[in-house]
């Protein structure tokens, strides 16, 4: 009976890490330096609509990549090309896009609970906006 209590405590202590284990969703290799993407221009003559994809930003939650549609200098649409498969990310993306359209820049607030994704989003978005003039 004296051994039963320590055995029980050690068994529970050993099982806690197993219960809390969450495997990584995707293994991503880090690239040294990706060249800035070239903006693609729409085919209609006289139009200044451009679609620019930002680089893929590797975060600890997974890769993030943003595509921006620009009408002249105005951001008309933002689309996530790659995002982590995580509930907080899924909930944060509409807020990030809405704030981007309001601010018309990459200067948007971090979404609570999705800090890592928000940082990757801003980095990819800023790179796309910087590449629009190329």
PDB file of C-alpha atoms in Angstrom:
ATOM      1  CA  UNK A   1       0.000   0.000   0.000  1.00  0.00           C
ATOM      2  CA  UNK A   2       2.934   2.318   0.667  1.00  0.00           C
ATOM      3  CA  UNK A   3       4.053   1.981  -2.948  1.00  0.00           C
ATOM      4  CA  UNK A   4       0.625   2.566  -4.509  1.00  0.00           C
ATOM      5  CA  UNK A   5       0.510   6.321  -3.872  1.00  0.00           C
ATOM      6  CA  UNK A   6       3.939   7.116  -5.419  1.00  0.00           C
ATOM      7  CA  UNK A   7       3.181   4.859  -8.383  1.00  0.00           C
ATOM      8  CA  UNK A   8      -0.133   6.623  -8.958  1.00  0.00           C
ATOM      9  CA  UNK A   9       1.433  10.099  -8.675  1.00  0.00           C
ATOM     10  CA  UNK A  10       4.295   9.228 -11.029  1.00  0.00           C
ATOM     11  CA  UNK A  11       1.890   7.664 -13.543  1.00  0.00           C
ATOM     12  CA  UNK A  12      -0.239  10.800 -13.642  1.00  0.00           C
ATOM     13  CA  UNK A  13       2.877  12.988 -13.851  1.00  0.00           C
ATOM     14  CA  UNK A  14       4.101  10.922 -16.798  1.00  0.00           C
ATOM     15  CA  UNK A  15       0.772  11.100 -18.630  1.00  0.00           C
ATOM     16  CA  UNK A  16       0.343  14.898 -18.408  1.00  0.00           C
ATOM     17  CA  UNK A  17       2.916  15.650 -21.158  1.00  0.00           C
ATOM     18  CA  UNK A  18       1.270  13.018 -23.371  1.00  0.00           C
ATOM     19  CA  UNK A  19      -2.153  14.653 -22.924  1.00  0.00           C
ATOM     20  CA  UNK A  20      -0.765  18.126 -23.637  1.00  0.00           C
ATOM     21  CA  UNK A  21       1.259  17.122 -26.698  1.00  0.00           C
ATOM     22  CA  UNK A  22       0.152  18.853 -29.904  1.00  0.00           C
ATOM     23  CA  UNK A  23       2.032  17.793 -33.054  1.00  0.00           C
ATOM     24  CA  UNK A  24       3.174  20.450 -35.501  1.00  0.00           C
ATOM     25  CA  UNK A  25       0.800  20.978 -38.419  1.00  0.00           C
ATOM     26  CA  UNK A  26       3.451  21.427 -41.102  1.00  0.00           C
ATOM     27  CA  UNK A  27       7.210  21.293 -41.279  1.00  0.00           C
ATOM     28  CA  UNK A  28       8.561  24.248 -43.212  1.00  0.00           C
ATOM     29  CA  UNK A  29      12.153  24.837 -44.206  1.00  0.00           C
ATOM     30  CA  UNK A  30      13.483  28.343 -43.898  1.00  0.00           C
ATOM     31  CA  UNK A  31      14.765  29.955 -47.068  1.00  0.00           C
ATOM     32  CA  UNK A  32      17.733  32.290 -46.929  1.00  0.00           C
ATOM     33  CA  UNK A  33      16.395  35.301 -48.798  1.00  0.00           C
ATOM     34  CA  UNK A  34      13.566  35.150 -51.282  1.00  0.00           C
ATOM     35  CA  UNK A  35      13.599  37.709 -54.079  1.00  0.00           C
ATOM     36  CA  UNK A  36      10.809  40.244 -54.032  1.00  0.00           C
ATOM     37  CA  UNK A  37       7.893  39.060 -56.167  1.00  0.00           C
ATOM     38  CA  UNK A  38       7.238  40.944 -59.356  1.00  0.00           C
ATOM     39  CA  UNK A  39       3.835  42.634 -59.460  1.00  0.00           C
ATOM     40  CA  UNK A  40       1.405  41.331 -62.047  1.00  0.00           C
ATOM     41  CA  UNK A  41      -0.513  43.949 -63.989  1.00  0.00           C
ATOM     42  CA  UNK A  42      -4.034  43.376 -65.279  1.00  0.00           C
ATOM     43  CA  UNK A  43      -4.454  42.987 -69.014  1.00  0.00           C
ATOM     44  CA  UNK A  44      -7.061  45.722 -69.579  1.00  0.00           C
ATOM     45  CA  UNK A  45      -5.539  48.805 -71.262  1.00  0.00           C
ATOM     46  CA  UNK A  46      -5.586  52.035 -69.271  1.00  0.00           C
ATOM     47  CA  UNK A  47      -6.260  50.190 -66.037  1.00  0.00           C
ATOM     48  CA  UNK A  48      -4.006  50.602 -63.046  1.00  0.00           C
ATOM     49  CA  UNK A  49      -5.197  47.525 -61.188  1.00  0.00           C
ATOM     50  CA  UNK A  50      -2.308  45.398 -59.975  1.00  0.00           C
ATOM     51  CA  UNK A  51      -2.203  42.186 -57.999  1.00  0.00           C
ATOM     52  CA  UNK A  52       0.946  41.715 -55.918  1.00  0.00           C
ATOM     53  CA  UNK A  53       1.763  38.644 -53.854  1.00  0.00           C
ATOM     54  CA  UNK A  54       3.946  39.104 -50.825  1.00  0.00           C
ATOM     55  CA  UNK A  55       6.618  36.596 -49.885  1.00  0.00           C
ATOM     56  CA  UNK A  56       5.833  33.584 -47.732  1.00  0.00           C
ATOM     57  CA  UNK A  57       6.708  34.376 -44.127  1.00  0.00           C
ATOM     58  CA  UNK A  58       7.519  31.344 -41.996  1.00  0.00           C
ATOM     59  CA  UNK A  59       6.101  31.679 -38.484  1.00  0.00           C
ATOM     60  CA  UNK A  60       6.105  29.246 -35.592  1.00  0.00           C
ATOM     61  CA  UNK A  61       2.417  28.508 -36.322  1.00  0.00           C
ATOM     62  CA  UNK A  62       2.960  27.987 -40.057  1.00  0.00           C
ATOM     63  CA  UNK A  63       3.533  29.900 -43.298  1.00  0.00           C
ATOM     64  CA  UNK A  64       1.733  33.177 -44.034  1.00  0.00           C
ATOM     65  CA  UNK A  65       1.444  34.762 -47.489  1.00  0.00           C
ATOM     66  CA  UNK A  66      -0.680  37.721 -48.548  1.00  0.00           C
ATOM     67  CA  UNK A  67      -1.858  38.880 -51.975  1.00  0.00           C
ATOM     68  CA  UNK A  68      -2.886  42.523 -52.433  1.00  0.00           C
ATOM     69  CA  UNK A  69      -5.046  43.992 -55.199  1.00  0.00           C
ATOM     70  CA  UNK A  70      -4.271  47.649 -55.833  1.00  0.00           C
ATOM     71  CA  UNK A  71      -6.352  50.140 -57.809  1.00  0.00           C
ATOM     72  CA  UNK A  72      -3.814  52.871 -58.404  1.00  0.00           C
ATOM     73  CA  UNK A  73      -2.333  53.461 -54.947  1.00  0.00           C
ATOM     74  CA  UNK A  74      -5.458  52.286 -53.111  1.00  0.00           C
ATOM     75  CA  UNK A  75      -5.704  48.795 -51.589  1.00  0.00           C
ATOM     76  CA  UNK A  76      -8.956  47.367 -52.947  1.00  0.00           C
ATOM     77  CA  UNK A  77      -8.631  43.761 -51.752  1.00  0.00           C
ATOM     78  CA  UNK A  78      -6.426  41.509 -49.668  1.00  0.00           C
ATOM     79  CA  UNK A  79      -6.376  37.732 -49.843  1.00  0.00           C
ATOM     80  CA  UNK A  80      -4.503  35.185 -47.753  1.00  0.00           C
ATOM     81  CA  UNK A  81      -2.698  32.759 -50.052  1.00  0.00           C
ATOM     82  CA  UNK A  82      -1.216  30.740 -47.177  1.00  0.00           C
ATOM     83  CA  UNK A  83      -2.123  30.731 -43.516  1.00  0.00           C
ATOM     84  CA  UNK A  84      -1.613  28.432 -40.533  1.00  0.00           C
ATOM     85  CA  UNK A  85      -4.331  25.855 -39.963  1.00  0.00           C
ATOM     86  CA  UNK A  86      -5.243  27.156 -36.530  1.00  0.00           C
ATOM     87  CA  UNK A  87      -8.610  28.340 -35.098  1.00  0.00           C
ATOM     88  CA  UNK A  88      -7.266  31.707 -33.898  1.00  0.00           C
ATOM     89  CA  UNK A  89      -5.769  32.375 -37.339  1.00  0.00           C
ATOM     90  CA  UNK A  90      -9.019  31.544 -39.085  1.00  0.00           C
ATOM     91  CA  UNK A  91     -10.856  33.960 -36.803  1.00  0.00           C
ATOM     92  CA  UNK A  92      -8.205  36.694 -37.137  1.00  0.00           C
ATOM     93  CA  UNK A  93      -7.889  36.847 -40.939  1.00  0.00           C
ATOM     94  CA  UNK A  94     -11.172  38.737 -41.619  1.00  0.00           C
ATOM     95  CA  UNK A  95     -10.235  41.296 -38.942  1.00  0.00           C
ATOM     96  CA  UNK A  96      -6.740  41.780 -40.384  1.00  0.00           C
ATOM     97  CA  UNK A  97      -8.129  42.260 -43.897  1.00  0.00           C
ATOM     98  CA  UNK A  98     -10.811  44.690 -42.706  1.00  0.00           C
ATOM     99  CA  UNK A  99      -8.259  46.759 -40.782  1.00  0.00           C
ATOM    100  CA  UNK A 100      -5.931  46.802 -43.798  1.00  0.00           C
ATOM    101  CA  UNK A 101      -8.684  48.126 -46.047  1.00  0.00           C
ATOM    102  CA  UNK A 102      -9.493  50.831 -43.489  1.00  0.00           C
ATOM    103  CA  UNK A 103      -5.878  51.842 -42.857  1.00  0.00           C
ATOM    104  CA  UNK A 104      -4.800  51.476 -46.511  1.00  0.00           C
ATOM    105  CA  UNK A 105      -1.415  50.301 -45.247  1.00  0.00           C
ATOM    106  CA  UNK A 106       0.298  47.477 -43.390  1.00  0.00           C
ATOM    107  CA  UNK A 107       0.082  49.504 -40.179  1.00  0.00           C
ATOM    108  CA  UNK A 108      -2.655  47.421 -38.538  1.00  0.00           C
ATOM    109  CA  UNK A 109      -3.090  46.276 -34.950  1.00  0.00           C
ATOM    110  CA  UNK A 110      -2.275  42.768 -33.819  1.00  0.00           C
ATOM    111  CA  UNK A 111      -5.326  40.559 -33.357  1.00  0.00           C
ATOM    112  CA  UNK A 112      -5.488  39.228 -29.812  1.00  0.00           C
ATOM    113  CA  UNK A 113      -4.843  35.495 -29.737  1.00  0.00           C
ATOM    114  CA  UNK A 114      -3.213  35.515 -33.177  1.00  0.00           C
ATOM    115  CA  UNK A 115      -0.088  37.563 -32.527  1.00  0.00           C
ATOM    116  CA  UNK A 116       2.259  35.328 -34.526  1.00  0.00           C
ATOM    117  CA  UNK A 117      -0.064  35.246 -37.533  1.00  0.00           C
ATOM    118  CA  UNK A 118      -0.646  39.011 -37.311  1.00  0.00           C
ATOM    119  CA  UNK A 119       3.103  39.638 -37.380  1.00  0.00           C
ATOM    120  CA  UNK A 120       3.573  37.356 -40.399  1.00  0.00           C
ATOM    121  CA  UNK A 121       0.587  38.969 -42.127  1.00  0.00           C
ATOM    122  CA  UNK A 122       2.020  42.477 -41.668  1.00  0.00           C
ATOM    123  CA  UNK A 123       5.454  41.396 -42.882  1.00  0.00           C
ATOM    124  CA  UNK A 124       4.127  39.740 -46.061  1.00  0.00           C
ATOM    125  CA  UNK A 125       1.715  42.632 -46.689  1.00  0.00           C
ATOM    126  CA  UNK A 126       4.431  45.277 -46.297  1.00  0.00           C
ATOM    127  CA  UNK A 127       6.721  43.386 -48.672  1.00  0.00           C
ATOM    128  CA  UNK A 128       3.913  43.218 -51.254  1.00  0.00           C
ATOM    129  CA  UNK A 129       3.228  46.944 -50.891  1.00  0.00           C
ATOM    130  CA  UNK A 130       6.947  47.689 -51.234  1.00  0.00           C
ATOM    131  CA  UNK A 131       7.129  45.514 -54.380  1.00  0.00           C
ATOM    132  CA  UNK A 132       4.227  47.317 -56.081  1.00  0.00           C
ATOM    133  CA  UNK A 133       6.532  50.064 -57.289  1.00  0.00           C
ATOM    134  CA  UNK A 134       9.031  47.627 -58.826  1.00  0.00           C
TER     135      UNK A 134
END
